[in-house]
Amino acid sequence: MPQLSRTLASALFIFSILLSAPASAGNQALMELLKALQENGTIDANTYQLVKRVAEQESNAAISATTTQINAQVEKTVAEKVVKNGKGNSNVTVNTKGKFTVKTDDGDFKFRLGGRIQTDAASYAEDGLRQNDGTELRRVRLFAQGTLWHDWNYKLQYDFTGSGINGLQDAYIDYSGFKPVSIRVGHFKEPFGLQNITSSKYVAFTERALISAFSPGRNIGVQLGSHGKNWSLKAGLFGQGRDGAVADNDEGMGVSARGTFSPKLAETTRLHLGAAISYRNTGSIDKVRFRERPESHVTNQRLVDTGSINADDFTRFGLEAALISGPFSLESEYNYLDLNRVNNAMPDLGFSGYYVQGSWFITGESIPYNAEKGTFGKPHLNSIVGKGGMGAWQLALRFSSLDLTDADINGGEEQNLTIGLNWYTTPNIRLSANYVNVLNINGGPAAGDEPDAFQVRAQVEF
Amino acid sequence: MPQLSRTLASALFIFSILLSAPASAGNQALMELLKALQENGTIDANTYQLVKRVAEQESNAAISATTTQINAQVEKTVAEKVVKNGKGNSNVTVNTKGKFTVKTDDGDFKFRLGGRIQTDAASYAEDGLRQNDGTELRRVRLFAQGTLWHDWNYKLQYDFTGSGINGLQDAYIDYSGFKPVSIRVGHFKEPFGLQNITSSKYVAFTERALISAFSPGRNIGVQLGSHGKNWSLKAGLFGQGRDGAVADNDEGMGVSARGTFSPKLAETTRLHLGAAISYRNTGSIDKVRFRERPESHVTNQRLVDTGSINADDFTRFGLEAALISGPFSLESEYNYLDLNRVNNAMPDLGFSGYYVQGSWFITGESIPYNAEKGTFGKPHLNSIVGKGGMGAWQLALRFSSLDLTDADINGGEEQNLTIGLNWYTTPNIRLSANYVNVLNINGGPAAGDEPDAFQVRAQVEF
Amino acid sequence: MPQLSRTLASALFIFSILLSAPASAGNQALMELLKALQENGTIDANTYQLVKRVAEQESNAAISATTTQINAQVEKTVAEKVVKNGKGNSNVTVNTKGKFTVKTDDGDFKFRLGGRIQTDAASYAEDGLRQNDGTELRRVRLFAQGTLWHDWNYKLQYDFTGSGINGLQDAYIDYSGFKPVSIRVGHFKEPFGLQNITSSKYVAFTERALISAFSPGRNIGVQLGSHGKNWSLKAGLFGQGRDGAVADNDEGMGVSARGTFSPKLAETTRLHLGAAISYRNTGSIDKVRFRERPESHVTNQRLVDTGSINADDFTRFGLEAALISGPFSLESEYNYLDLNRVNNAMPDLGFSGYYVQGSWFITGESIPYNAEKGTFGKPHLNSIVGKGGMGAWQLALRFSSLDLTDADINGGEEQNLTIGLNWYTTPNIRLSANYVNVLNINGGPAAGDEPDAFQVRAQVEF
């Protein structure tokens, strides 16, 4: 064999070694020698074949064995030297990318700690009633949330702007083992309304629309829920409030149910339809009151207010519709409340309200929809301030109306127009500015009043 | 050498390679060649032996060196790439299996975050006084707890159902460096009573027995403690309450001490005996009041109540006995309170109470006893709901009595019978149902009243 | 070649293998054989050189490939088997050495959870007014703090000794992306005063000096800050309080600014100079009150108190100077407050106060100075109790004065002398004893009173 071809062959050999290494160490050189020895007749063909076969087989075995040894060593070292799961039989993932979460890799256990801070400032162009300019910590919350033994979940959330037990938000246990039905027990939001169920962090405006006057809020209860890919259904039985009943009054009881249907019309287009009903008797307290701030919370003034009404029970009805198409959204809700007086001679009362709003992500994001809950969620940003981007910018416009006047009750009727701007600088931080124009007040404690409010919010969630 | 034997030998070689790999890569084939070369006379015996020896030695060296290299590489990569302990000199374990805990492997530092939610509902069969049906968040707590520099521990626990500083539960520092004595400073439970010291999560009923009226609760103080394998002893000096003293009143002071002895009678049988004394003067406030709900907390009614008594000081005496034998337990406590009036002409007062209770884990679990603290703890479940089991089921029966009538004080005397059922679905979740039958009320604000209470609780701890 | 030299050579070979292993497995033996074959003429020089070269190159390639394989295997195993960062693209460090912190290695995200407990007891040698002996949970705080997307920080801190929203301490967002300026929005301390900005955990005495009467405290606002290696500058615009304004009152507004300069005079010697101004109008409330406890907080008595003053606005001026030299420190502040009455006919008022204090770490530690904030911090201990040391011991002496009397306002003038001892047993725990001697009270509600206070504190931070 000429020198050249040998050199070429050896170059190819070396190249193939670079690809097939490592366990063949020594094998290629050996094969060269073997070939040379056979060529010059030192060894016969049988010997050549035998040695070659052994070399190949031991090379494969060595690769496999080396891999096995490395794996074993890695696992041993990792088990000894690094952060590990306490009881050791399943592994733990720690995440702090904007959300502190610890979970086992089998999904059986999870622990999450988080919170939110909403700092507000507002200035009012007063008309009749004085509206008080100023600042406010709107919500300052911490929560702990987790999964236990796969099928059980809990959440404990407290708002430090509340006083004592009144600051308690969520405090419940979920059981998801009876699929497709899940059970919730504790203190949580009654299932009613789209803006009511959607987190205050993701409502398009700094305050929910005027029909919040009808919101059942959170109560202690038991709820059954189920959902599919584009529908959800929840129904629950609820007591009243967080605390044991006061003095010699039995608590009132409520029943609420909400269903949603949300077909995906196109890749980026989704329709949401919802309906809810919420019945409540007033227990032995027999009093109820509906009133609402002018979609701004720094002020304590309620421009519409029924005052205290003697009521046996009342029923809320709610209809919801929304359409999300890429960066655009349209959303509307209508609520009607029917109330039975304690004195049967007095007429039943009917109050109602609605809102229509639209929003547009100038920067192209879309409002995410959670079909399992029938709520809106946190947008996924296209860019982040501090990471080379400008964040997400959202414009929103809302018309809302509330009528608390009926029969002898002169609570007043209010119409507001609100324009809002949200700037999500990062997925964790949202800066908002809202201008609320009270268009008209008919009757009630602030009849004829038409104040404006300008308010800003800095919000962080973690 | 015939072809057959060569083939056989080579097969054996390959087998041995599979066992002894990896670092012998190339060696076995080389040995084959070597043997062939010696056999056909190409090399002499010396050369054969030298090459063979070198091959063997380098094979061993390579194995050792590969292991060393792998170890070094693993440690380097692990140090660079994965979750690790901040300061690096000891390793951290993260656990989230029902309890979120982070600790260093040397035990010097530990951080634990947890909490509990107890949601109650109760319905009353009223007799005389109105009892208010309803729901309640009974306890909603978060705590942070940890070990610092090995010998120091702390705990901070808050109950969000309380108002402001009144929601503060534990807030203390422990020092365990003066073995066998440990020192505790801060706000914590005075050492008195078995049911009092046992966590509300593990008391067999939803509420502690009537003698809770005598419980000293938590106060700010200093406590010395020691314990052995089957005994514990604690004694402390305490102020009054959590807050600075009000107006121009000096706080009252108290001294409490408790000792327990708990011999193990058989493998699954343990006896508990305890005694405690708790003296308290009333400072410059001079007022004290003893009263108690009917072992149900949703109602605010106290069926027995001494009203405000002018007192200089008072002393509580407590005796405890319990027997745990496999799934069965028997438990009893007796309390006596002796009170000195401000007006020495008025007679001393004596109030007392006791309870006797038994419990049975139908599913075979046993109540764990913590001999170092002289308390009961959390049962270890035989099976878990959601992991193929039915959880643990416990039946309990309690008779309890409280006498708050003496001399001119007509606080009333109450006897209750309670039957309870606990279902630990998982180690973290307990569902309870209790039926309390007020058997008799002699005297006091609710003389002759005999209401019943049915109450349920959903409890999660994490 | 003689046998001896061969044996020697093989020994050297083996030694070199032990150093250069592992990937050369089989190569050295092969080289021996090769040399022997060339020497006895079985192969020619060309073959010898070719095989030798191949052997060398494959040996290098194998070393590199083995390293590559080990690295890949380690990363794969680590990714599968151990605690890891959730989203995976940056790694997480968990620290629990006295502070629970989780952070990504790129510094973009951080989560920290911590708190403090301060338990006090105090006894008073009364003179005129009654001072109430007793115990107190002085501060019991939890906080969550973090970094989000590198440039954003937040802090949420609550003090459980407060009532509802009044317990809220820090609740803010920081943005540091506009270097060298950082922006803070939320509820936090107005920039004013050295002892005011320094954490209560590190103030040399259990309570701050009498001029705390002038402290602006925390308010909702926006602040700009910048700093260099030995200077800091902060200025902010603030509202009033945490809550939305009450009734029909507009909130007052304030502007505060503080600058510090802190040249390092020698290796262990640093000078601190500071000046601050804080203007505040009283909004539509028009009332203000200045008063202060006698540098002891268990008592509720204020020995100096202006009572309610009708004021339009007031301005605070502050001067600060401090010198730290090794274990010694000297510190002084002077505050002056100028107040404009609502009734212009009434004279302006001027109140003032100052303190001078010195401290000495007997055990040689030094008070750390944070030039970026212009505050004092936590000392680095030379030894730790429980780790063979005695901790750090610090002695401190303070003279302080406050004059709240001017024109028609007879708030009184107070001078105190305080001696304090701090024992840092570990970096997390500080035990303190203070003796406060009220030297003199001129005028005001407690004219002529000269009580003493002895107080102790157990403090843990985590």
Short mmCIF file of C-alpha atoms in Angstrom, two decimals, chain C residues 82-342:
data_model
loop_
_atom_site.label_atom_id
_atom_site.label_comp_id
_atom_site.label_asym_id
_atom_site.label_seq_id
_atom_site.Cartn_x
_atom_site.Cartn_y
_atom_site.Cartn_z
CA VAL C 82 -32.64 16.72 40.75
CA VAL C 83 -34.19 19.91 41.97
CA LYS C 84 -34.21 22.28 39.08
CA ASN C 85 -35.42 25.59 37.87
CA GLY C 86 -38.96 25.43 36.54
CA LYS C 87 -38.63 27.03 33.15
CA GLY C 88 -35.14 25.72 32.85
CA ASN C 89 -33.29 28.48 31.08
CA SER C 90 -31.55 29.84 34.11
CA ASN C 91 -30.60 28.15 37.31
CA VAL C 92 -31.86 28.69 40.79
CA THR C 93 -30.02 29.04 44.05
CA VAL C 94 -31.82 28.32 47.31
CA ASN C 95 -30.35 29.77 50.46
CA THR C 96 -31.56 29.28 53.98
CA LYS C 97 -28.51 30.39 55.99
CA GLY C 98 -30.44 32.67 58.26
CA LYS C 99 -32.31 34.18 55.32
CA PHE C 100 -34.60 32.26 53.05
CA THR C 101 -33.82 33.34 49.49
CA VAL C 102 -34.37 31.82 46.09
CA LYS C 103 -32.73 33.44 43.12
CA THR C 104 -31.83 32.71 39.54
CA ASP C 105 -28.11 32.65 38.83
CA ASP C 106 -28.46 35.36 36.20
CA GLY C 107 -29.80 37.69 38.89
CA ASP C 108 -33.00 38.42 36.96
CA PHE C 109 -35.31 36.92 39.57
CA LYS C 110 -35.16 36.74 43.31
CA PHE C 111 -37.63 35.86 46.01
CA ARG C 112 -36.99 36.41 49.69
CA LEU C 113 -39.27 35.79 52.62
CA GLY C 114 -38.41 37.00 56.06
CA GLY C 115 -39.52 38.72 59.19
CA ARG C 116 -38.72 39.87 62.68
CA ILE C 117 -40.04 39.43 66.20
CA GLN C 118 -39.27 41.97 68.93
CA THR C 119 -40.52 41.01 72.39
CA ASP C 120 -40.19 43.66 75.09
CA ALA C 121 -40.62 43.93 78.82
CA ALA C 122 -40.28 47.17 80.76
CA SER C 123 -40.41 48.36 84.32
CA TYR C 124 -40.77 52.01 85.30
CA ALA C 125 -39.65 53.99 88.33
CA GLU C 126 -42.62 56.35 88.32
CA ASP C 127 -42.36 59.91 89.41
CA GLY C 128 -45.48 61.88 88.58
CA LEU C 129 -47.57 60.16 85.92
CA ARG C 130 -48.16 56.45 86.26
CA GLN C 131 -46.10 54.42 83.82
CA ASN C 132 -47.43 50.96 83.27
CA ASP C 133 -45.03 48.03 83.79
CA GLY C 134 -45.52 45.14 81.46
CA THR C 135 -44.70 43.23 78.33
CA GLU C 136 -45.26 43.88 74.67
CA LEU C 137 -44.80 42.40 71.22
CA ARG C 138 -43.14 45.50 69.83
CA ARG C 139 -42.87 44.46 66.20
CA VAL C 140 -43.89 41.17 64.58
CA ARG C 141 -43.35 41.39 60.86
CA LEU C 142 -43.35 39.25 57.80
CA PHE C 143 -42.15 40.43 54.43
CA ALA C 144 -41.89 39.17 50.89
CA GLN C 145 -39.36 40.85 48.66
CA GLY C 146 -38.12 40.13 45.21
CA THR C 147 -36.55 40.99 41.91
CA LEU C 148 -38.51 40.60 38.68
CA TRP C 149 -37.05 40.74 35.20
CA HIS C 150 -33.77 42.21 36.51
CA ASP C 151 -34.80 45.85 36.70
CA TRP C 152 -37.87 45.59 38.91
CA ASN C 153 -38.02 45.08 42.65
CA TYR C 154 -40.87 44.92 45.11
CA LYS C 155 -41.36 44.65 48.83
CA LEU C 156 -44.44 43.85 50.88
CA GLN C 157 -44.04 44.04 54.65
CA TYR C 158 -46.74 43.78 57.28
CA ASP C 159 -46.55 44.31 61.02
CA PHE C 160 -49.02 42.08 62.85
CA THR C 161 -49.00 44.33 65.90
CA GLY C 162 -50.88 46.89 63.83
CA SER C 163 -54.60 46.94 63.25
CA GLY C 164 -55.81 46.26 59.71
CA ILE C 165 -54.30 48.55 57.11
CA ASN C 166 -52.36 50.37 59.84
CA GLY C 167 -50.08 47.35 60.10
CA LEU C 168 -48.89 47.82 56.53
CA GLN C 169 -45.25 48.84 56.32
CA ASP C 170 -43.48 48.69 52.99
CA ALA C 171 -45.57 48.03 49.89
CA TYR C 172 -43.72 49.32 46.87
CA ILE C 173 -42.25 48.73 43.42
CA ASP C 174 -38.74 49.87 42.43
CA TYR C 175 -37.54 50.39 38.90
CA SER C 176 -33.80 50.58 38.39
CA GLY C 177 -33.64 50.56 34.58
CA PHE C 178 -33.05 54.31 34.15
CA LYS C 179 -29.53 54.24 35.58
CA PRO C 180 -28.25 56.08 37.53
CA VAL C 181 -31.73 57.06 38.71
CA SER C 182 -34.10 54.60 40.36
CA ILE C 183 -37.83 55.14 40.81
CA ARG C 184 -39.96 53.90 43.69
CA VAL C 185 -43.77 53.88 43.77
CA GLY C 186 -45.95 52.73 46.65
CA HIS C 187 -45.98 52.95 50.43
CA PHE C 188 -42.58 53.48 52.05
CA LYS C 189 -40.57 55.72 54.36
CA GLU C 190 -40.19 59.33 53.30
CA PRO C 191 -36.47 60.17 52.93
CA PHE C 192 -35.72 62.00 56.16
CA GLY C 193 -33.33 61.34 59.02
CA LEU C 194 -30.57 58.87 59.78
CA GLN C 195 -32.17 56.97 62.66
CA ASN C 196 -35.53 57.15 60.87
CA ILE C 197 -34.25 55.38 57.75
CA THR C 198 -32.09 52.89 59.65
CA SER C 199 -34.01 49.68 60.40
CA SER C 200 -35.34 49.31 63.95
CA LYS C 201 -33.37 46.06 64.04
CA TYR C 202 -30.08 47.96 63.90
CA VAL C 203 -30.75 51.17 65.81
CA ALA C 204 -28.36 51.04 68.77
CA PHE C 205 -31.16 51.43 71.34
CA THR C 206 -34.49 49.66 71.73
CA GLU C 207 -36.28 52.87 70.72
CA ARG C 208 -35.26 55.73 68.45
CA ALA C 209 -34.45 59.10 70.02
CA LEU C 210 -37.07 61.70 71.01
CA ILE C 211 -36.89 63.49 67.65
CA SER C 212 -38.92 60.58 66.24
CA ALA C 213 -41.77 62.96 67.10
CA PHE C 214 -40.87 64.69 63.82
CA SER C 215 -40.52 61.54 61.72
CA PRO C 216 -42.65 61.67 58.57
CA GLY C 217 -43.01 57.89 58.64
CA ARG C 218 -44.31 55.94 55.66
CA ASN C 219 -46.73 57.35 53.11
CA ILE C 220 -47.86 56.57 49.59
CA GLY C 221 -45.71 58.32 47.04
CA VAL C 222 -43.24 58.41 44.20
CA GLN C 223 -39.52 58.82 44.84
CA LEU C 224 -36.47 59.33 42.66
CA GLY C 225 -33.13 58.21 43.97
CA SER C 226 -29.53 58.06 42.91
CA HIS C 227 -26.27 57.22 44.60
CA GLY C 228 -22.56 56.90 44.17
CA LYS C 229 -19.88 55.12 46.14
CA ASN C 230 -20.05 57.65 48.97
CA TRP C 231 -23.18 59.69 48.42
CA SER C 232 -26.93 59.24 48.10
CA LEU C 233 -29.77 61.52 47.07
CA LYS C 234 -33.49 60.87 47.30
CA ALA C 235 -36.51 63.05 46.70
CA GLY C 236 -40.17 62.14 46.70
CA LEU C 237 -43.74 63.37 46.52
CA PHE C 238 -46.08 61.81 49.05
CA GLY C 239 -49.76 61.59 49.95
CA GLN C 240 -51.03 60.91 53.42
CA GLY C 241 -51.49 57.52 54.99
CA ARG C 242 -52.36 54.13 53.58
CA ASP C 243 -56.10 54.37 53.22
CA GLY C 244 -58.32 56.29 50.85
CA ALA C 245 -59.12 59.71 52.24
CA VAL C 246 -61.81 59.81 54.86
CA ALA C 247 -65.22 61.42 54.35
CA ASP C 248 -64.97 64.63 52.35
CA ASN C 249 -61.38 65.52 53.19
CA ASP C 250 -58.71 65.86 50.56
CA GLU C 251 -55.44 64.29 51.64
CA GLY C 252 -52.47 66.39 52.53
CA MET C 253 -49.38 66.23 50.35
CA GLY C 254 -45.72 66.20 51.25
CA VAL C 255 -42.36 66.59 49.59
CA SER C 256 -39.24 65.16 51.19
CA ALA C 257 -35.63 65.06 50.12
CA ARG C 258 -32.46 63.78 51.72
CA GLY C 259 -28.84 63.81 50.70
CA THR C 260 -25.89 62.07 52.31
CA PHE C 261 -22.14 62.25 51.83
CA SER C 262 -19.87 59.69 53.45
CA PRO C 263 -16.13 59.89 52.74
CA LYS C 264 -13.99 56.99 53.88
CA LEU C 265 -11.33 58.68 56.03
CA ALA C 266 -9.29 55.54 56.65
CA GLU C 267 -9.59 51.80 56.18
CA THR C 268 -11.97 51.44 59.12
CA THR C 269 -13.05 55.06 59.52
CA ARG C 270 -15.99 56.63 57.78
CA LEU C 271 -17.67 60.01 58.15
CA HIS C 272 -21.37 60.46 57.43
CA LEU C 273 -22.94 63.85 56.75
CA GLY C 274 -26.59 64.26 55.84
CA ALA C 275 -29.24 66.89 55.36
CA ALA C 276 -32.94 66.57 54.70
CA ILE C 277 -36.01 68.70 54.25
CA SER C 278 -39.63 67.60 54.42
CA TYR C 279 -42.56 69.87 53.63
CA ARG C 280 -46.15 68.81 54.30
CA ASN C 281 -49.49 70.52 53.95
CA THR C 282 -52.36 69.15 56.00
CA GLY C 283 -54.89 68.88 53.16
CA SER C 284 -58.41 69.68 54.20
CA ILE C 285 -57.93 68.16 57.67
CA ASP C 286 -55.96 71.15 59.00
CA LYS C 287 -54.91 69.39 62.20
CA VAL C 288 -51.57 68.10 63.36
CA ARG C 289 -50.15 66.83 66.64
CA PHE C 290 -46.61 66.12 67.83
CA ARG C 291 -45.89 63.97 70.87
CA GLU C 292 -43.49 61.23 71.95
CA ARG C 293 -43.11 58.40 74.45
CA PRO C 294 -40.05 58.57 76.78
CA GLU C 295 -37.89 56.38 74.49
CA SER C 296 -39.70 53.34 75.88
CA HIS C 297 -42.74 51.87 74.16
CA VAL C 298 -44.44 49.55 76.68
CA THR C 299 -45.90 52.59 78.38
CA ASN C 300 -48.55 54.58 76.57
CA GLN C 301 -47.68 57.84 78.32
CA ARG C 302 -46.35 60.74 76.30
CA LEU C 303 -44.49 63.11 78.59
CA VAL C 304 -44.40 65.80 75.91
CA ASP C 305 -47.39 66.50 73.67
CA THR C 306 -48.45 69.56 71.70
CA GLY C 307 -52.07 68.46 71.53
CA SER C 308 -53.98 69.17 68.31
CA ILE C 309 -52.80 72.28 66.42
CA ASN C 310 -54.65 73.96 63.55
CA ALA C 311 -52.01 74.05 60.85
CA ASP C 312 -51.90 74.79 57.12
CA ASP C 313 -48.52 73.26 56.59
CA PHE C 314 -45.17 72.62 58.23
CA THR C 315 -41.59 72.00 57.18
CA ARG C 316 -39.03 69.77 58.88
CA PHE C 317 -35.31 70.37 58.57
CA GLY C 318 -32.79 67.71 59.52
CA LEU C 319 -29.02 67.62 59.89
CA GLU C 320 -27.07 64.42 60.46
CA ALA C 321 -23.47 63.61 61.30
CA ALA C 322 -21.82 60.37 62.25
CA LEU C 323 -18.34 58.94 62.53
CA ILE C 324 -17.57 55.22 62.58
CA SER C 325 -14.07 54.20 63.45
CA GLY C 326 -13.54 50.49 63.96
CA PRO C 327 -15.64 49.41 66.94
CA PHE C 328 -16.52 52.99 67.89
CA SER C 329 -19.27 55.21 66.54
CA LEU C 330 -20.48 58.75 67.21
CA GLU C 331 -23.83 59.91 65.86
CA SER C 332 -25.90 63.05 66.10
CA GLU C 333 -29.00 64.53 64.50
CA TYR C 334 -30.73 67.87 64.82
CA ASN C 335 -34.30 68.49 63.65
CA TYR C 336 -36.21 71.74 63.40
CA LEU C 337 -39.90 72.00 62.50
CA ASP C 338 -41.49 75.24 61.31
CA LEU C 339 -45.33 75.34 61.28
CA ASN C 340 -47.80 77.78 59.68
CA ARG C 341 -51.13 78.17 61.47
CA VAL C 342 -54.50 78.18 59.70
#
